């Protein structure tokens, strides 16, 4: 099967770079799977898991917390501020994040900010659910 | 004429100073390598980020509704100078050249009748600017100890800048740091942060699609731009901090190298004086003994 180039870049280092067959990306507007020859899209990411398929049956899963993906016909680049291989993440860690976000939400008076943090908490809960299902 | 003991003491003290500067040079060399590696591995992210932003902005520039971070507030009255220096001295002209550039910039702006606010990162820059711009400095963050700079620290600084921008405290932000050219050359640089300066694209995106081809945006173009611009600010600050870290160590390395060499020269000179004095004293004693014997 055809492949394309996938780069996964964090601010401090490049986390993944290589030829892959497919990548599943948690876009803000919904999950999407990118195959070679995809139309150019720029999307922001929500909290979730990126699934990289190197070839049938082998691949990698990476946990991301926000960022964005630049998708083109022969390359995909994901820029994420915070990411970790899935083995290094556990639901307890996400629980902590949720707690921190909830505290921040209750501390602020700004309605817009509350709304934003609420969205974050929902995303984190979803991510925890995905992780828990493993 | 100093006594032999004085000379001996002086030589020992220079020797121990030389040992310290030599050790500092070697430590700086090791840290420089680490700082350079960090700068190297942070580069892809910064490059991809500015390429993407360049693409986005190219489609939007001039258009109404461009975020303020990109287009500016439309005014040019209050300037924020973000001055990044190190926490420690003994690194040649590194800190003072950044502070001097910032001070000159601030004076020029004040001469034009604009309000200047200063935000210092690093203790040394704060110490230097405090004397001239006591009332202008609005905030100071120290770089925490010897820990290498990380992204979280950069985002802490960027959040503070953004918070002040959102509160309408300034119109234009400029970042001052030292660009690392080589071990012997670090160039103090001023860089516009807000409104964001973006590289012009050559019509090609990193993913191989041409820029003018219809690109889809999820959610909307504006929404992406609004989330991306603050991130870009963090990346710029992070890049400046990394460059600064490398510059600091490089500057310290060459400063300590020349200090070690100077100490070596001084030891040589002092030893020569010591030997000559010693010899003169022996000769004098001999003459005294001989002339005493002859008198008998």
XYZ file of C-alpha atoms in Angstrom:
430
model
C 0.000 0.000 0.000
C 1.122 3.544 -0.700
C 2.706 5.500 2.113
C 3.243 9.129 2.972
C 5.530 11.034 5.270
C 4.373 11.685 8.815
C 6.108 14.092 11.191
C 5.122 14.465 14.785
C 6.883 17.426 16.292
C 6.956 18.653 19.865
C 8.449 22.005 20.871
C 11.477 20.424 22.493
C 12.130 17.616 20.040
C 10.786 15.627 17.109
C 8.807 12.721 18.509
C 8.122 10.736 15.378
C 9.193 10.926 11.770
C 8.759 8.302 9.105
C 6.780 6.763 6.247
C 3.340 5.585 7.255
C 0.248 4.125 5.624
C -2.403 5.875 7.632
C -2.801 8.221 10.554
C -5.862 8.669 12.692
C -6.127 12.179 14.066
C -8.463 13.539 16.758
C -9.548 16.790 15.062
C -11.639 19.318 16.933
C -14.484 18.701 14.506
C -14.177 14.942 14.769
C -11.846 12.030 14.365
C -10.390 11.566 10.906
C -8.188 9.014 9.234
C -5.682 10.338 6.751
C -4.569 8.158 3.864
C -2.081 9.056 1.121
C -3.338 11.701 -1.312
C -5.543 13.476 1.193
C -6.855 16.921 0.282
C -4.960 19.722 2.050
C -6.518 20.433 5.438
C -5.383 22.382 8.414
C -7.096 21.368 11.607
C -6.704 21.923 15.301
C -6.612 18.921 17.594
C -8.435 18.090 20.768
C -7.190 15.907 23.560
C -6.975 12.358 22.303
C -4.949 9.607 20.773
C -3.184 9.638 17.415
C -2.955 6.209 15.848
C -0.147 5.751 13.380
C -0.267 2.740 11.071
C 3.179 2.044 9.671
C 2.018 -1.007 7.779
C -0.852 -3.417 8.189
C -0.732 -4.765 11.700
C 2.023 -2.577 13.101
C 1.854 0.927 14.384
C 2.004 3.285 17.270
C -0.327 5.233 19.460
C 0.504 8.639 20.836
C -1.457 10.647 23.366
C -1.771 14.349 22.473
C -3.174 17.299 24.319
C -4.075 19.959 21.798
C -2.053 21.182 18.867
C -2.738 21.161 15.156
C -2.212 19.070 12.055
C -1.127 20.255 8.633
C -2.332 17.681 6.120
C -1.208 17.544 2.509
C -1.272 14.960 -0.274
C 2.149 13.498 0.467
C 2.961 14.575 3.989
C 1.277 15.158 7.316
C 2.747 17.237 10.096
C 1.337 17.286 13.591
C 2.522 19.977 15.954
C 1.627 19.227 19.540
C 2.603 21.097 22.640
C 2.159 18.187 24.975
C 2.367 14.580 23.927
C 3.530 11.216 25.197
C 3.610 7.623 23.929
C 0.466 5.913 25.110
C 2.351 3.538 27.403
C 3.491 6.478 29.504
C 0.023 7.849 30.120
C -2.405 6.500 32.661
C -5.923 7.578 33.609
C -4.691 8.860 36.971
C -2.587 11.485 35.217
C -5.571 12.692 33.260
C -7.608 12.755 36.455
C -5.071 15.190 37.834
C -5.394 17.369 34.727
C -9.154 17.346 35.049
C -8.898 18.390 38.667
C -6.528 21.237 37.796
C -8.845 22.439 35.033
C -11.864 22.284 37.342
C -10.079 24.306 39.984
C -9.089 26.890 37.384
C -12.679 27.032 36.163
C -14.102 27.587 39.615
C -11.534 30.264 40.339
C -12.319 32.458 37.358
C -15.188 34.902 36.957
C -14.692 35.335 33.232
C -17.547 33.519 31.499
C -15.665 32.990 28.264
C -12.801 31.417 30.116
C -15.147 29.168 32.059
C -16.670 28.014 28.822
C -13.264 27.260 27.402
C -12.170 25.307 30.460
C -15.437 23.402 30.467
C -14.696 22.305 26.922
C -11.281 21.198 28.011
C -12.674 19.133 30.844
C -15.104 17.367 28.536
C -12.257 16.563 26.145
C -10.114 15.247 28.975
C -12.956 13.020 30.182
C -13.317 11.599 26.685
C -9.599 10.949 26.484
C -9.692 9.192 29.825
C -12.489 7.025 28.551
C -10.471 6.076 25.467
C -7.480 5.209 27.598
C -9.547 3.263 30.068
C -10.909 1.103 27.268
C -7.470 -0.216 26.418
C 60.111 46.536 46.766
C 57.824 43.694 47.789
C 59.291 40.981 49.927
C 59.708 37.434 48.673
C 56.814 36.271 50.801
C 54.481 38.865 49.294
C 55.450 37.791 45.811
C 54.931 34.143 46.643
C 51.482 34.868 48.013
C 50.540 36.847 44.957
C 51.569 34.029 42.626
C 49.562 31.456 44.614
C 46.458 33.616 44.517
C 46.698 34.125 40.751
C 47.220 30.404 40.327
C 44.066 29.536 42.232
C 42.105 32.123 40.232
C 43.401 30.518 37.075
C 42.188 27.141 38.295
C 38.709 28.542 38.825
C 38.502 30.233 35.426
C 39.812 27.097 33.753
C 37.146 24.988 35.458
C 34.443 27.501 34.531
C 35.571 27.403 30.923
C 35.278 23.641 30.817
C 31.879 23.635 32.464
C 30.689 26.280 29.992
C 31.955 24.175 27.090
C 29.948 21.182 28.282
C 26.845 23.286 28.890
C 27.250 24.945 25.517
C 27.094 21.581 23.808
C 23.891 20.764 25.647
C 22.377 24.155 24.869
C 23.239 23.798 21.206
C 21.603 20.381 21.097
C 18.460 21.787 22.680
C 18.399 24.637 20.172
C 18.870 22.144 17.369
C 16.031 19.853 18.406
C 13.660 22.755 18.978
C 14.144 24.063 15.481
C 11.757 21.805 13.476
C 8.794 22.841 15.603
C 9.536 26.544 15.246
C 10.074 26.213 11.512
C 6.888 24.245 10.885
C 4.954 26.644 13.064
C 6.084 29.758 11.241
C 5.629 28.098 7.831
C 2.050 27.194 8.678
C 1.339 30.609 10.110
C 2.871 32.258 7.065
C 0.503 30.294 4.847
C -2.493 31.142 6.944
C -1.674 34.797 7.236
C -0.940 35.148 3.524
C -4.566 34.279 2.860
C -5.805 36.679 5.452
C -3.579 39.745 5.488
C -5.505 42.898 4.725
C -8.694 41.032 5.355
C -10.907 42.360 8.066
C -11.150 40.433 11.282
C -7.478 39.518 11.431
C -6.630 38.910 15.093
C -4.980 41.770 16.943
C -1.891 39.689 17.615
C -1.239 39.709 13.891
C -2.418 43.108 12.794
C -1.596 45.080 15.936
C -3.945 47.338 17.835
C -3.720 49.966 15.134
C -1.831 52.239 17.502
C 1.803 52.740 18.240
C 1.802 54.491 21.599
C 2.937 52.079 24.253
C 5.834 49.734 23.696
C 6.700 46.701 25.759
C 10.336 45.644 25.709
C 10.909 42.051 26.747
C 14.562 41.827 27.683
C 15.979 38.322 28.051
C 19.335 37.973 29.771
C 21.036 35.447 32.005
C 20.856 35.077 35.764
C 24.587 34.931 36.161
C 27.496 37.141 35.306
C 31.092 36.335 34.411
C 30.236 35.787 30.785
C 31.926 38.618 28.972
C 29.783 41.300 27.407
C 26.792 38.981 27.011
C 24.409 40.564 29.513
C 25.528 44.137 29.073
C 25.304 44.104 25.289
C 21.672 42.963 25.417
C 20.858 45.489 28.129
C 22.607 48.245 26.191
C 20.669 47.478 23.009
C 17.405 47.500 24.947
C 18.305 50.725 26.751
C 19.169 52.450 23.493
C 15.891 51.280 21.988
C 13.952 52.510 25.014
C 15.624 55.939 24.925
C 14.859 56.284 21.243
C 11.194 55.449 21.788
C 10.965 57.847 24.700
C 12.563 60.506 22.531
C 9.718 59.997 20.089
C 7.252 60.625 22.881
C 6.131 57.026 23.319
C 5.517 55.202 26.543
C 7.939 52.425 27.296
C 7.357 49.465 29.566
C 10.030 46.922 30.315
C 9.659 43.265 31.196
C 12.940 41.624 32.129
C 13.685 37.923 32.091
C 16.839 37.023 33.994
C 18.398 38.718 36.971
C 21.302 40.458 35.246
C 19.223 42.410 32.790
C 17.003 43.539 35.639
C 19.991 44.695 37.681
C 21.385 46.671 34.781
C 18.191 48.316 33.601
C 16.915 49.024 37.093
C 19.292 51.937 37.494
C 18.113 53.782 34.393
C 14.509 52.660 34.075
C 13.251 52.158 37.593
C 9.702 53.270 36.870
C 9.441 51.600 33.473
C 10.131 48.049 34.609
C 6.785 46.393 35.192
C 7.849 42.833 35.796
C 10.860 40.629 36.272
C 11.206 36.864 36.133
C 14.387 35.086 37.142
C 15.499 32.112 35.148
C 15.356 29.323 37.652
C 18.861 28.341 38.651
C 20.962 26.181 36.425
C 18.073 24.161 35.107
C 18.025 24.223 31.300
C 15.166 26.291 29.912
C 12.097 24.300 28.965
C 8.946 24.950 27.006
C 6.824 25.309 30.130
C 8.947 28.246 31.279
C 8.622 29.923 27.875
C 4.874 29.483 27.957
C 4.748 31.026 31.450
C 6.465 34.145 30.079
C 4.315 34.199 26.944
C 1.145 33.931 29.056
C 2.206 36.959 31.081
C 2.871 38.961 27.916
C -0.459 37.905 26.440
C -2.318 38.738 29.627
C -0.953 42.262 29.546
C -1.695 42.603 25.851
C -5.298 41.496 26.345
C -5.616 44.026 29.134
C -4.583 46.681 26.629
C -1.425 47.635 28.477
C 0.682 48.023 25.329
C 0.475 48.152 21.533
C 3.798 46.801 20.358
C 6.038 44.177 21.937
C 9.684 43.686 21.101
C 11.854 40.844 22.312
C 15.548 41.363 23.052
C 17.931 38.445 23.148
C 21.308 37.382 21.905
C 21.520 35.372 18.741
C 24.074 32.594 18.779
C 26.302 32.836 15.719
C 29.362 31.017 17.000
C 31.368 30.589 20.192
C 33.126 33.883 19.571
C 30.232 35.833 18.110
C 26.840 36.462 19.685
C 24.701 39.191 18.230
C 22.219 41.060 20.432
C 18.959 41.130 18.494
C 15.623 42.887 18.703
C 12.610 41.018 17.376
C 9.010 42.168 17.023
C 6.613 39.899 18.874
C 3.340 41.779 18.543
C 2.240 42.453 15.845
C 3.681 39.142 14.730
C 6.321 39.203 12.050
C 5.830 36.289 9.716
C 8.079 34.936 7.019
C 6.787 35.328 3.492
C 6.036 31.986 1.962
C 7.433 30.904 -1.360
C 4.057 29.641 -2.447
C 4.644 26.078 -1.305
C 3.524 24.516 1.944
C 5.591 22.016 3.837
C 3.232 19.240 2.922
C 3.614 19.680 -0.802
C 0.364 21.468 -1.538
C 0.649 24.817 -3.225
C -0.504 27.679 -1.052
C -3.124 29.015 -3.368
C -4.768 25.633 -3.800
C -8.012 25.463 -1.918
C -7.097 24.452 1.576
C -9.682 23.313 4.012
C -9.706 24.608 7.528
C -11.240 22.946 10.527
C -12.782 24.774 12.308
C -12.516 28.138 10.503
C -9.420 29.900 9.299
C -9.854 32.661 11.863
C -10.357 30.212 14.691
C -7.166 28.392 13.830
C -5.263 31.620 13.554
C -6.499 32.746 16.952
C -5.287 29.561 18.615
C -2.068 29.507 16.660
C -0.848 33.054 17.266
C -0.466 32.734 21.044
C 1.360 29.460 20.474
C 3.629 31.186 18.018
C 4.438 33.758 20.672
C 5.457 30.999 23.056
C 7.591 29.414 20.372
C 9.338 32.715 19.674
C 10.059 33.228 23.363
C 11.259 29.659 23.678
C 13.546 30.094 20.690
C 14.963 33.295 22.152
C 15.602 31.576 25.483
C 17.402 28.715 23.789
C 19.527 31.068 21.700
C 20.266 33.017 24.841
C 21.319 29.922 26.741
C 23.727 28.936 23.985
C 25.022 32.506 23.678
C 25.559 32.790 27.414
C 27.641 29.652 27.579
C 29.569 30.531 24.437
C 30.266 33.984 25.754
C 31.321 32.624 29.128
C 33.558 30.088 27.484
C 35.514 32.667 25.508
C 35.589 35.095 28.448
C 36.959 32.417 30.749
C 39.409 31.295 28.110
C 40.947 34.736 27.888
C 40.865 35.085 31.682
C 42.812 31.842 31.988
C 45.307 33.081 29.447
C 45.704 36.413 31.224
C 46.271 34.629 34.516
C 48.946 32.496 32.850
C 50.719 35.594 31.610
C 50.533 37.207 35.011
C 51.964 34.137 36.695
C 54.850 34.152 34.247
C 55.617 37.802 34.905
C 55.346 37.478 38.667
C 57.499 34.369 38.729
C 60.157 36.254 36.807
C 60.142 39.097 39.323
C 60.188 36.587 42.173
C 63.225 34.767 40.759
C 65.056 37.985 40.073
C 64.461 39.285 43.600
C 65.536 35.975 45.082
C 68.732 36.003 43.037
C 69.457 39.626 43.980
C 69.129 38.760 47.642
C 71.509 35.813 47.359
C 74.046 37.940 45.524
C 73.735 40.618 48.164
C 74.314 38.136 50.972
C 77.323 36.664 49.173
C 78.872 40.104 48.717
C 78.338 40.798 52.405
C 80.038 37.536 53.429
C 82.956 37.982 51.032
C 83.574 41.584 51.970
C 83.355 40.597 55.636
C 85.939 37.866 55.109
C 88.242 40.224 53.238
C 88.124 42.758 56.028
C 89.604 40.246 58.429
